[in-house]
Amino acid sequence: LVGELDLATAPILASTANRASGPGMESLTLDLSALSFADLVGLRAIDRVIGMAEAAGAATEIVGLSPMVRRVMEIVPFAHLDRAYQPER
């Protein structure tokens, strides 16, 4: 993902994910390193995309998480984001 993910752009992510997901999807990796901004709507869209992939049986992973997004995840509970993000140790 590149740029901003917010109320205006979250539907684009959802639409793209709907077209890309389906039977046979084995894994989904979301690279957020080029994401300059994400509001709550954008993070919920990512959470739903991860949920769709997991429901299809795909392994999910989030990489390149910025400190800003990581902080929001600490404050707001998400159903799927927390499982897909494994902090580097």
PDB file of C-alpha atoms in Angstrom:
ATOM      1  CA  LEU A   1       0.000   0.000   0.000  1.00  0.00           C
ATOM      2  CA  VAL A   2       1.269   3.450  -0.904  1.00  0.00           C
ATOM      3  CA  GLY A   3       0.218   6.891   0.289  1.00  0.00           C
ATOM      4  CA  GLU A   4      -2.803   7.487   2.476  1.00  0.00           C
ATOM      5  CA  LEU A   5      -5.455   5.001   3.532  1.00  0.00           C
ATOM      6  CA  ASP A   6      -8.504   6.814   4.814  1.00  0.00           C
ATOM      7  CA  LEU A   7     -12.213   7.329   4.297  1.00  0.00           C
ATOM      8  CA  ALA A   8     -11.632   8.290   0.660  1.00  0.00           C
ATOM      9  CA  THR A   9      -9.268   5.446  -0.295  1.00  0.00           C
ATOM     10  CA  ALA A  10     -10.399   2.526   1.892  1.00  0.00           C
ATOM     11  CA  PRO A  11     -13.112   1.501  -0.619  1.00  0.00           C
ATOM     12  CA  ILE A  12     -10.418   1.116  -3.290  1.00  0.00           C
ATOM     13  CA  LEU A  13      -8.528  -1.321  -1.059  1.00  0.00           C
ATOM     14  CA  ALA A  14     -11.719  -3.269  -0.379  1.00  0.00           C
ATOM     15  CA  SER A  15     -12.583  -3.475  -4.083  1.00  0.00           C
ATOM     16  CA  THR A  16      -9.075  -4.600  -5.040  1.00  0.00           C
ATOM     17  CA  ALA A  17      -9.069  -7.213  -2.291  1.00  0.00           C
ATOM     18  CA  ASN A  18     -12.439  -8.566  -3.392  1.00  0.00           C
ATOM     19  CA  ARG A  19     -11.137  -9.050  -6.926  1.00  0.00           C
ATOM     20  CA  ALA A  20      -7.880 -10.656  -5.771  1.00  0.00           C
ATOM     21  CA  SER A  21      -9.243 -13.011  -3.143  1.00  0.00           C
ATOM     22  CA  GLY A  22     -10.961 -16.292  -3.677  1.00  0.00           C
ATOM     23  CA  PRO A  23     -10.423 -20.014  -3.758  1.00  0.00           C
ATOM     24  CA  GLY A  24      -6.804 -20.971  -4.049  1.00  0.00           C
ATOM     25  CA  MET A  25      -5.448 -17.927  -2.243  1.00  0.00           C
ATOM     26  CA  GLU A  26      -2.624 -19.319  -0.130  1.00  0.00           C
ATOM     27  CA  SER A  27      -1.166 -16.205   1.453  1.00  0.00           C
ATOM     28  CA  LEU A  28      -1.556 -12.453   1.770  1.00  0.00           C
ATOM     29  CA  THR A  29       1.265 -10.121   2.759  1.00  0.00           C
ATOM     30  CA  LEU A  30       0.468  -6.437   3.197  1.00  0.00           C
ATOM     31  CA  ASP A  31       3.515  -4.177   3.058  1.00  0.00           C
ATOM     32  CA  LEU A  32       2.643  -0.938   4.845  1.00  0.00           C
ATOM     33  CA  SER A  33       6.131   0.600   4.685  1.00  0.00           C
ATOM     34  CA  ALA A  34       5.040   3.176   2.053  1.00  0.00           C
ATOM     35  CA  LEU A  35       1.820   4.057   3.860  1.00  0.00           C
ATOM     36  CA  SER A  36       2.190   7.695   4.936  1.00  0.00           C
ATOM     37  CA  PHE A  37      -1.131   7.924   6.795  1.00  0.00           C
ATOM     38  CA  ALA A  38      -3.926   5.627   7.917  1.00  0.00           C
ATOM     39  CA  ASP A  39      -7.017   6.665   9.816  1.00  0.00           C
ATOM     40  CA  LEU A  40      -9.350   4.361  11.704  1.00  0.00           C
ATOM     41  CA  VAL A  41     -11.453   3.705   8.586  1.00  0.00           C
ATOM     42  CA  GLY A  42      -8.329   2.669   6.685  1.00  0.00           C
ATOM     43  CA  LEU A  43      -7.176   0.334   9.438  1.00  0.00           C
ATOM     44  CA  ARG A  44     -10.616  -1.227   9.629  1.00  0.00           C
ATOM     45  CA  ALA A  45     -10.427  -1.820   5.861  1.00  0.00           C
ATOM     46  CA  ILE A  46      -7.087  -3.606   6.321  1.00  0.00           C
ATOM     47  CA  ASP A  47      -8.632  -5.625   9.152  1.00  0.00           C
ATOM     48  CA  ARG A  48     -11.512  -6.708   6.886  1.00  0.00           C
ATOM     49  CA  VAL A  49      -9.148  -7.630   4.040  1.00  0.00           C
ATOM     50  CA  ILE A  50      -7.121  -9.797   6.421  1.00  0.00           C
ATOM     51  CA  GLY A  51     -10.337 -11.389   7.696  1.00  0.00           C
ATOM     52  CA  MET A  52     -11.427 -12.231   4.135  1.00  0.00           C
ATOM     53  CA  ALA A  53      -8.056 -13.835   3.395  1.00  0.00           C
ATOM     54  CA  GLU A  54      -8.104 -15.836   6.621  1.00  0.00           C
ATOM     55  CA  ALA A  55     -11.656 -17.004   5.887  1.00  0.00           C
ATOM     56  CA  ALA A  56     -10.388 -18.257   2.516  1.00  0.00           C
ATOM     57  CA  GLY A  57      -7.689 -20.234   4.349  1.00  0.00           C
ATOM     58  CA  ALA A  58      -4.801 -17.936   3.465  1.00  0.00           C
ATOM     59  CA  ALA A  59      -1.890 -17.208   5.772  1.00  0.00           C
ATOM     60  CA  THR A  60      -1.672 -13.473   6.454  1.00  0.00           C
ATOM     61  CA  GLU A  61       1.180 -11.175   7.343  1.00  0.00           C
ATOM     62  CA  ILE A  62       1.698  -7.434   7.749  1.00  0.00           C
ATOM     63  CA  VAL A  63       5.174  -5.991   7.230  1.00  0.00           C
ATOM     64  CA  GLY A  64       6.573  -2.476   7.344  1.00  0.00           C
ATOM     65  CA  LEU A  65       4.281  -1.195  10.058  1.00  0.00           C
ATOM     66  CA  SER A  66       4.993   2.424  11.000  1.00  0.00           C
ATOM     67  CA  PRO A  67       5.161   3.557  14.620  1.00  0.00           C
ATOM     68  CA  MET A  68       1.971   5.596  14.073  1.00  0.00           C
ATOM     69  CA  VAL A  69      -0.049   2.608  12.896  1.00  0.00           C
ATOM     70  CA  ARG A  70       1.471   0.394  15.588  1.00  0.00           C
ATOM     71  CA  ARG A  71       0.353   2.908  18.238  1.00  0.00           C
ATOM     72  CA  VAL A  72      -3.236   2.932  16.926  1.00  0.00           C
ATOM     73  CA  MET A  73      -3.246  -0.873  17.050  1.00  0.00           C
ATOM     74  CA  GLU A  74      -2.232  -0.702  20.716  1.00  0.00           C
ATOM     75  CA  ILE A  75      -5.197   1.550  21.503  1.00  0.00           C
ATOM     76  CA  VAL A  76      -7.957   0.167  19.273  1.00  0.00           C
ATOM     77  CA  PRO A  77      -8.721  -3.555  19.197  1.00  0.00           C
ATOM     78  CA  PHE A  78      -8.935  -5.163  15.764  1.00  0.00           C
ATOM     79  CA  ALA A  79     -10.183  -8.658  15.051  1.00  0.00           C
ATOM     80  CA  HIS A  80      -7.538  -9.653  12.495  1.00  0.00           C
ATOM     81  CA  LEU A  81      -4.762  -7.047  12.398  1.00  0.00           C
ATOM     82  CA  ASP A  82      -3.203  -8.185  15.638  1.00  0.00           C
ATOM     83  CA  ARG A  83      -2.833 -11.764  14.413  1.00  0.00           C
ATOM     84  CA  ALA A  84      -1.371 -10.770  11.042  1.00  0.00           C
ATOM     85  CA  TYR A  85       1.272  -8.493  12.532  1.00  0.00           C
ATOM     86  CA  GLN A  86       4.119 -10.250  14.271  1.00  0.00           C
ATOM     87  CA  PRO A  87       6.599  -7.700  15.631  1.00  0.00           C
ATOM     88  CA  GLU A  88      10.228  -8.355  14.862  1.00  0.00           C
ATOM     89  CA  ARG A  89      12.012  -9.581  17.939  1.00  0.00           C
TER      90      ARG A  89
END
